[in-house]
Amino acid sequence: MLLDTYGRVATDLRVSLTDRCNLRCVYCMPEEGLQWLAKPDLLTDDEIVRLIRIAVTLLGVTEVRFTGGEPLLRPGLVSIVERSARLTPRPRMSLTTNGIGLKRTAGALKAAGLDRINVSLDTLRPEVFQRLTRRDRHQDVLDGLRAAREAGLTPVKVNTVLMPGLNDDEAPELLAWALAEGYELRFIEQMPLDAQHGWKREGMITAGDILNTLRARFTLTPEGGEERGSSPAERWLVDGGPHRVGVIGSVTRPFCAACDRTRLTADGQVRTCLFAQEETDLRAALRSDAPDEEIAGMWRAAMRGKKAGSGLDDPSFLQPSRPMSAIGG
């Protein structure tokens, strides 16, 4: 069990498979990209699967989310999913992607055992997509979304970040589109995870702003706390249901008290929080032939040090020492 000193139990493992990405989103990294991790620093496929096995069989993890960077860039992705699906007990598995390349991989991922998928899409306008991501790949993302739905990777969730002066007027349009396509839309407040440290609390589009904009066109009924559980998203029924929309207010509506996540970076570091400054090195233990129980003990010790909150509400908050692409969203 991964128990912290505040009584929270981590059962949801986020695994970053790579720090690389084929987009350059303005809220994540600079246009010229970043210095990627060297290949020897990355966990191998076998090392990733071993750590997932330790988490599932020794530490009580029941859900695994594969992230990046962009996880579809990981050559061994399908094999990692397939091997993880053979574990007993079998974890529920999902993946967060920018959708580029999903059209050709959705079927294989479903056959390997992936249960569902989250796709990042911030706009319905190709020209705005190019400004936000610095790439002309909007249609590829739409095609990937359809492929995921057709493959049965459902519910297909769409993650959207609203940026002032770029796409902040699109919330109602995006929700109407998601309802028509059968996707579950989730708006996410912009977080301080950009490598260039350009994030500013002033002027950010808040959860309250998003809800006010949506209510001008839709009737939103709160789903309730029991249904939410440890989910980061507050969810509302749209026009009486059954469709829902979610809002993740990491900055203005933190959900740290119910957090059940533990994170593994692409280079084998345990992080207790997306915004943590400390890491615990499991890669070195793996490569020094430490037994499973020793590695599990290191993981337990790391989680006992988890803080009560993210620190985002502290005026002296320091951004993570590494950009989101290296940590995993």
XYZ file of C-alpha atoms in Angstrom:
329
model
C 0.000 0.000 0.000
C 1.180 3.517 -0.827
C -0.029 5.422 2.223
C 0.981 8.986 3.063
C 0.922 10.681 6.450
C -2.396 12.388 5.668
C -4.225 9.099 5.238
C -4.373 9.171 1.442
C -3.735 5.924 -0.428
C -2.252 6.078 -3.924
C -3.879 3.568 -6.258
C -3.489 5.484 -9.547
C -0.067 5.313 -11.221
C 0.883 7.824 -13.940
C 3.744 6.489 -16.078
C 5.634 8.885 -18.358
C 6.991 6.819 -21.260
C 9.029 9.566 -22.921
C 9.854 13.241 -22.510
C 9.651 13.808 -26.280
C 6.713 15.432 -28.034
C 5.833 16.217 -31.650
C 3.962 19.423 -30.759
C 5.266 22.637 -29.197
C 2.255 23.835 -27.207
C 2.729 27.358 -25.933
C 1.755 26.391 -22.364
C 4.222 23.495 -22.216
C 7.508 24.179 -24.002
C 9.386 26.747 -26.071
C 9.144 26.727 -29.869
C 12.654 25.353 -30.288
C 11.843 22.401 -28.038
C 13.893 21.099 -25.116
C 17.020 19.097 -24.512
C 15.620 15.555 -24.477
C 16.766 12.855 -22.101
C 19.563 10.667 -23.423
C 18.441 7.146 -24.338
C 20.516 5.443 -21.579
C 18.716 7.642 -19.018
C 15.285 6.410 -20.078
C 13.755 3.322 -18.537
C 13.736 0.337 -20.875
C 10.480 -1.427 -21.724
C 11.390 -4.250 -19.333
C 12.137 -1.781 -16.530
C 8.812 0.003 -17.028
C 6.867 -3.248 -16.962
C 8.736 -4.408 -13.867
C 7.917 -1.211 -11.983
C 4.267 -1.449 -13.023
C 4.243 -5.068 -11.798
C 5.711 -4.018 -8.450
C 3.132 -1.236 -8.146
C 0.214 -3.535 -8.981
C 1.202 -6.718 -7.132
C 2.975 -5.287 -4.080
C 1.678 -1.736 -3.623
C -2.046 -1.856 -4.373
C -2.104 0.157 -7.603
C -5.309 -0.533 -9.554
C -5.105 2.052 -12.362
C -2.250 2.859 -14.731
C -2.221 5.928 -16.981
C 0.448 6.126 -19.696
C 1.603 9.680 -20.430
C 4.561 11.542 -21.928
C 5.707 13.806 -23.397
C 3.752 12.103 -26.145
C 3.424 8.382 -25.324
C 2.610 7.381 -28.916
C 6.256 8.217 -29.715
C 7.394 5.302 -27.534
C 8.301 2.459 -29.941
C 7.436 -0.257 -27.397
C 4.112 1.221 -26.290
C 1.814 -1.547 -27.552
C 4.028 -4.231 -26.012
C 4.154 -2.384 -22.670
C 0.352 -2.177 -22.618
C -0.017 -5.838 -23.578
C 2.411 -7.044 -20.904
C 0.797 -4.838 -18.255
C -2.627 -6.227 -19.185
C -1.421 -9.730 -18.308
C -0.701 -8.796 -14.693
C -2.769 -10.268 -11.881
C -4.716 -8.412 -10.671
C -5.170 -6.674 -14.007
C -4.979 -2.875 -13.671
C -7.357 -0.578 -15.532
C -5.290 1.175 -18.169
C -5.658 4.477 -19.978
C -3.466 6.791 -22.030
C -3.191 10.551 -22.459
C -2.103 11.660 -25.934
C -2.127 14.627 -28.286
C -3.857 12.345 -30.809
C -1.260 12.586 -33.572
C -0.608 9.027 -34.717
C -3.670 7.695 -32.910
C -5.464 6.907 -36.173
C -2.930 4.178 -36.955
C -2.458 2.873 -33.391
C -5.914 2.956 -31.745
C -6.887 -0.531 -32.867
C -3.599 -2.095 -31.778
C -3.782 -0.392 -28.374
C -7.315 -1.677 -27.816
C -6.288 -5.200 -28.820
C -3.315 -4.996 -26.432
C -5.627 -4.247 -23.518
C -5.883 -0.468 -23.235
C -9.261 0.454 -21.767
C -9.752 4.097 -22.670
C -8.033 7.257 -23.833
C -7.709 10.985 -23.170
C -6.890 13.262 -26.106
C -5.707 16.860 -25.788
C -7.465 19.294 -28.130
C -7.752 22.987 -27.328
C -9.593 24.350 -30.348
C -11.870 23.498 -33.273
C -10.165 26.085 -35.485
C -7.157 24.841 -37.484
C -5.511 28.271 -37.544
C -5.774 28.586 -33.751
C -4.457 25.037 -33.347
C -1.376 26.037 -35.334
C -0.825 29.086 -33.139
C -1.236 27.047 -29.942
C 0.873 24.045 -30.949
C 3.154 25.598 -33.606
C 2.264 22.654 -35.860
C -0.305 22.129 -38.656
C -1.763 18.825 -37.379
C -5.353 19.677 -36.437
C -6.967 17.172 -38.799
C -4.685 14.407 -37.525
C -6.035 14.929 -34.003
C -9.661 14.837 -35.205
C -8.928 11.646 -37.143
C -7.278 10.120 -34.081
C -10.291 10.910 -31.918
C -12.623 9.154 -34.342
C -10.312 6.148 -34.538
C -10.256 5.867 -30.737
C -14.045 5.976 -30.579
C -14.399 3.388 -33.332
C -11.854 1.103 -31.645
C -13.881 1.174 -28.416
C -11.399 3.138 -26.284
C -14.321 4.703 -24.466
C -15.237 6.932 -22.859
C -13.056 9.107 -25.078
C -12.203 12.171 -23.007
C -11.032 15.422 -24.561
C -8.771 17.673 -22.474
C -8.890 21.396 -23.251
C -6.845 24.310 -21.909
C -8.204 27.802 -22.580
C -5.666 30.559 -23.175
C -6.428 34.310 -23.078
C -6.548 35.854 -26.532
C -6.243 32.516 -28.332
C -9.175 30.183 -27.657
C -10.881 31.656 -24.585
C -14.090 32.252 -26.581
C -14.489 28.634 -27.706
C -15.818 26.897 -24.577
C -19.516 26.664 -25.643
C -18.578 25.691 -29.197
C -16.242 22.971 -27.954
C -18.876 21.552 -25.622
C -21.540 21.477 -28.339
C -19.091 19.645 -30.619
C -18.135 17.117 -27.917
C -21.786 16.373 -27.172
C -22.483 15.777 -30.868
C -19.461 13.486 -31.274
C -20.017 11.520 -28.066
C -16.824 12.667 -26.333
C -16.555 13.748 -22.702
C -15.022 17.225 -22.579
C -12.867 18.348 -19.661
C -11.559 21.876 -19.317
C -8.262 22.172 -17.433
C -6.989 25.379 -15.888
C -3.600 26.336 -17.262
C -0.976 25.207 -14.754
C 2.570 26.477 -14.109
C 4.295 23.667 -15.986
C 5.870 25.482 -18.923
C 9.601 25.142 -19.394
C 10.015 28.841 -20.086
C 8.242 29.752 -16.813
C 5.894 32.152 -18.563
C 2.796 31.218 -16.539
C 1.120 33.991 -14.585
C -1.858 33.615 -12.279
C -3.154 37.020 -13.354
C -5.230 36.752 -16.482
C -5.526 32.957 -16.509
C -8.900 31.480 -17.474
C -10.260 30.061 -14.213
C -12.744 27.271 -13.575
C -15.262 29.937 -12.562
C -14.749 31.783 -15.830
C -15.307 28.586 -17.814
C -18.491 27.681 -15.965
C -19.935 31.163 -16.365
C -19.319 31.035 -20.110
C -20.887 27.593 -20.457
C -23.953 28.542 -18.417
C -24.785 31.248 -20.933
C -25.690 28.448 -23.378
C -26.212 25.267 -21.329
C -27.896 24.235 -18.085
C -25.289 22.667 -15.801
C -26.281 20.508 -12.833
C -23.534 19.468 -10.381
C -22.958 15.720 -10.417
C -22.134 15.575 -6.728
C -19.206 14.632 -4.531
C -19.950 10.910 -4.221
C -19.743 10.394 -7.974
C -16.533 12.412 -8.165
C -14.534 10.361 -5.681
C -10.824 11.058 -6.165
C -11.246 12.344 -9.723
C -9.560 15.715 -10.342
C -12.530 16.856 -12.435
C -15.669 18.388 -11.033
C -18.420 17.206 -13.358
C -21.760 18.664 -14.381
C -24.706 17.123 -16.201
C -25.372 19.121 -19.361
C -28.999 20.097 -19.986
C -30.220 17.414 -17.599
C -27.915 14.658 -18.825
C -26.862 12.049 -19.611
C -23.883 13.905 -21.119
C -21.355 15.508 -18.781
C -18.679 18.161 -18.840
C -15.770 18.318 -16.432
C -13.642 21.166 -15.121
C -10.264 20.583 -13.471
C -9.444 23.621 -11.369
C -5.960 22.668 -10.215
C -5.098 26.275 -9.376
C -8.338 27.794 -8.059
C -10.170 24.630 -6.895
C -7.427 22.244 -5.704
C -8.381 18.623 -5.004
C -5.270 17.582 -3.102
C -7.185 16.202 -0.096
C -8.559 13.381 -2.259
C -5.448 12.774 -4.386
C -4.755 9.082 -5.059
C -1.920 9.446 -7.587
C 1.728 8.464 -7.702
C 3.955 9.328 -10.659
C 6.836 7.665 -12.440
C 8.972 9.772 -14.773
C 10.453 8.517 -18.024
C 13.861 8.233 -16.353
C 12.611 6.227 -13.391
C 11.991 8.809 -10.683
C 9.012 8.624 -8.313
C 7.219 11.931 -7.847
C 4.513 12.307 -5.238
C 2.888 15.273 -7.015
C 3.007 16.932 -10.422
C 4.388 20.025 -8.661
C 6.837 18.254 -6.335
C 10.433 19.428 -6.129
C 11.727 16.095 -4.776
C 12.183 12.772 -6.567
C 13.143 9.240 -5.527
C 15.417 7.349 -7.922
C 14.108 3.850 -8.680
C 16.156 3.500 -11.864
C 19.392 3.179 -9.910
C 17.837 0.500 -7.725
C 16.615 -1.404 -10.778
C 20.036 -1.308 -12.396
C 21.825 -2.421 -9.235
C 19.674 -5.582 -9.144
C 17.693 -4.585 -6.080
C 14.912 -7.096 -5.291
C 11.269 -6.173 -5.834
C 10.531 -5.755 -2.134
C 13.415 -3.295 -1.694
C 12.141 -1.191 -4.598
C 8.612 -1.355 -3.178
C 9.982 -0.156 0.162
C 11.642 2.836 -1.500
C 8.370 3.671 -3.217
C 6.447 3.443 0.070
C 8.973 5.715 1.772
C 8.694 8.270 -1.030
C 4.911 8.401 -0.740
C 5.071 8.830 3.027
C 6.797 12.130 2.308
C 3.950 13.447 0.169
C 2.889 16.949 1.181
C -0.644 17.984 2.083
C -1.092 20.079 -1.048
C 0.500 21.177 -4.302
C 1.606 24.559 -2.955
C -0.103 26.441 -5.792
C -1.935 28.592 -3.252
C 1.382 29.747 -1.756
C 2.581 33.117 -3.172
C 6.149 31.824 -2.969
C 5.336 28.726 -5.047
C 8.235 27.459 -7.141
C 7.510 25.818 -10.457
C 8.628 22.198 -10.855
C 12.325 21.781 -11.547
C 11.508 19.953 -14.788
C 8.955 20.790 -17.507
C 5.723 18.835 -17.884
C 7.081 16.868 -20.834
C 9.671 15.269 -18.553
C 7.279 14.639 -15.668
C 4.108 13.303 -17.275
C 0.719 15.004 -17.157
